[in-house]
GROMACS .gro file of C-alpha atoms in nm:
model
   82
    1PRO     CA    1  -0.038  -0.011  -0.067
    2LYS     CA    2   0.108   0.348  -0.044
    3CYS     CA    3   0.152   0.555   0.292
    4THR     CA    4   0.158   0.918   0.310
    5VAL     CA    5   0.200   1.161   0.584
    6GLU     CA    6   0.155   1.510   0.647
    7ILE     CA    7   0.355   1.681   0.936
    8PHE     CA    8   0.286   1.984   1.142
    9GLY     CA    9   0.509   2.232   1.390
   10ASN     CA   10   0.816   2.357   1.414
   11GLY     CA   11   1.124   2.356   1.709
   12MET     CA   12   1.114   2.045   1.866
   13GLU     CA   13   0.774   1.935   1.863
   14TYR     CA   14   0.597   1.798   1.532
   15ASP     CA   15   0.187   1.592   1.488
   16LEU     CA   16   0.245   1.364   1.222
   17THR     CA   17  -0.123   1.231   1.077
   18VAL     CA   18   0.022   0.889   0.857
   19TYR     CA   19  -0.233   0.762   0.568
   20ALA     CA   20  -0.286   0.441   0.404
   21SER     CA   21  -0.425   0.326   0.010
   22ALA     CA   22  -0.520  -0.006   0.214
   23PHE     CA   23  -0.407  -0.198   0.452
   24ALA     CA   24  -0.061  -0.165   0.580
   25LYS     CA   25   0.095  -0.348   0.866
   26SER     CA   26   0.388  -0.260   1.106
   27VAL     CA   27   0.425   0.135   0.978
   28GLU     CA   28   0.755   0.198   1.009
   29LEU     CA   29   0.898   0.608   1.031
   30SER     CA   30   1.241   0.664   1.056
   31PHE     CA   31   1.436   0.987   1.013
   32PRO     CA   32   1.789   0.927   0.894
   33GLY     CA   33   2.070   1.098   1.082
   34GLU     CA   34   1.778   1.244   1.307
   35GLU     CA   35   1.796   1.169   1.688
   36VAL     CA   36   1.365   1.114   1.685
   37TYR     CA   37   1.078   0.999   1.949
   38LEU     CA   38   0.801   0.890   1.861
   39ASP     CA   39   0.561   0.861   2.055
   40LYS     CA   40   0.399   0.469   1.832
   41ASN     CA   41   0.737   0.333   1.632
   42TYR     CA   42   0.590  -0.007   1.416
   43PHE     CA   43   0.178   0.053   1.385
   44ASP     CA   44  -0.180  -0.019   1.146
   45ILE     CA   45  -0.328   0.107   0.951
   46THR     CA   46  -0.685   0.022   0.874
   47GLY     CA   47  -0.693   0.256   0.528
   48LYS     CA   48  -1.013   0.442   0.661
   49ALA     CA   49  -0.877   0.612   0.940
   50PRO     CA   50  -0.486   0.723   0.972
   51THR     CA   51  -0.274   0.736   1.218
   52ARG     CA   52  -0.154   1.024   1.441
   53VAL     CA   53   0.172   1.077   1.564
   54ARG     CA   54   0.398   1.224   1.790
   55LEU     CA   55   0.721   1.380   1.705
   56THR     CA   56   0.952   1.465   1.942
   57THR     CA   57   1.385   1.611   1.847
   58ARG     CA   58   1.624   1.624   2.056
   59ARG     CA   59   1.807   1.931   1.854
   60MET     CA   60   1.643   2.220   1.612
   61THR     CA   61   1.512   2.070   1.313
   62SER     CA   62   1.334   2.213   1.051
   63LEU     CA   63   0.965   2.121   0.970
   64GLU     CA   64   1.181   2.038   0.502
   65LYS     CA   65   1.486   1.886   0.687
   66LEU     CA   66   1.196   1.687   0.839
   67LYS     CA   67   1.024   1.591   0.536
   68ARG     CA   68   1.316   1.575   0.337
   69ILE     CA   69   1.482   1.319   0.521
   70MET     CA   70   1.156   1.076   0.659
   71ARG     CA   71   1.135   0.694   0.528
   72ILE     CA   72   0.861   0.447   0.582
   73ARG     CA   73   0.878   0.115   0.535
   74THR     CA   74   0.587  -0.120   0.625
   75VAL     CA   75   0.604  -0.526   0.565
   76TYR     CA   76   0.516  -0.530   0.279
   77ASP     CA   77   0.827  -0.282   0.164
   78LEU     CA   78   1.077  -0.611   0.328
   79GLY     CA   79   0.986  -0.862   0.004
   80THR     CA   80   1.031  -0.600  -0.257
   81GLU     CA   81   1.400  -0.399  -0.095
   82GLU     CA   82   1.663  -0.478  -0.300
   0.00000   0.00000   0.00000
């Protein structure tokens, strides 16, 4: 399934809304190179209702940078990665 994320916030605290085009199992969000805390790390999305995730960074990080480095994976992606 295709997953998309909306990110709102600034500085060190952000709210993420994660959407999926269909059922998505074990969605994982990562931000390579940044120390972040997510209140949910692996979660399922039914495809009907988005999941909200709270993100806190250890230092000031721009919204643009988080959007640029964000990676989204699901169980489905594990079988398709090279």
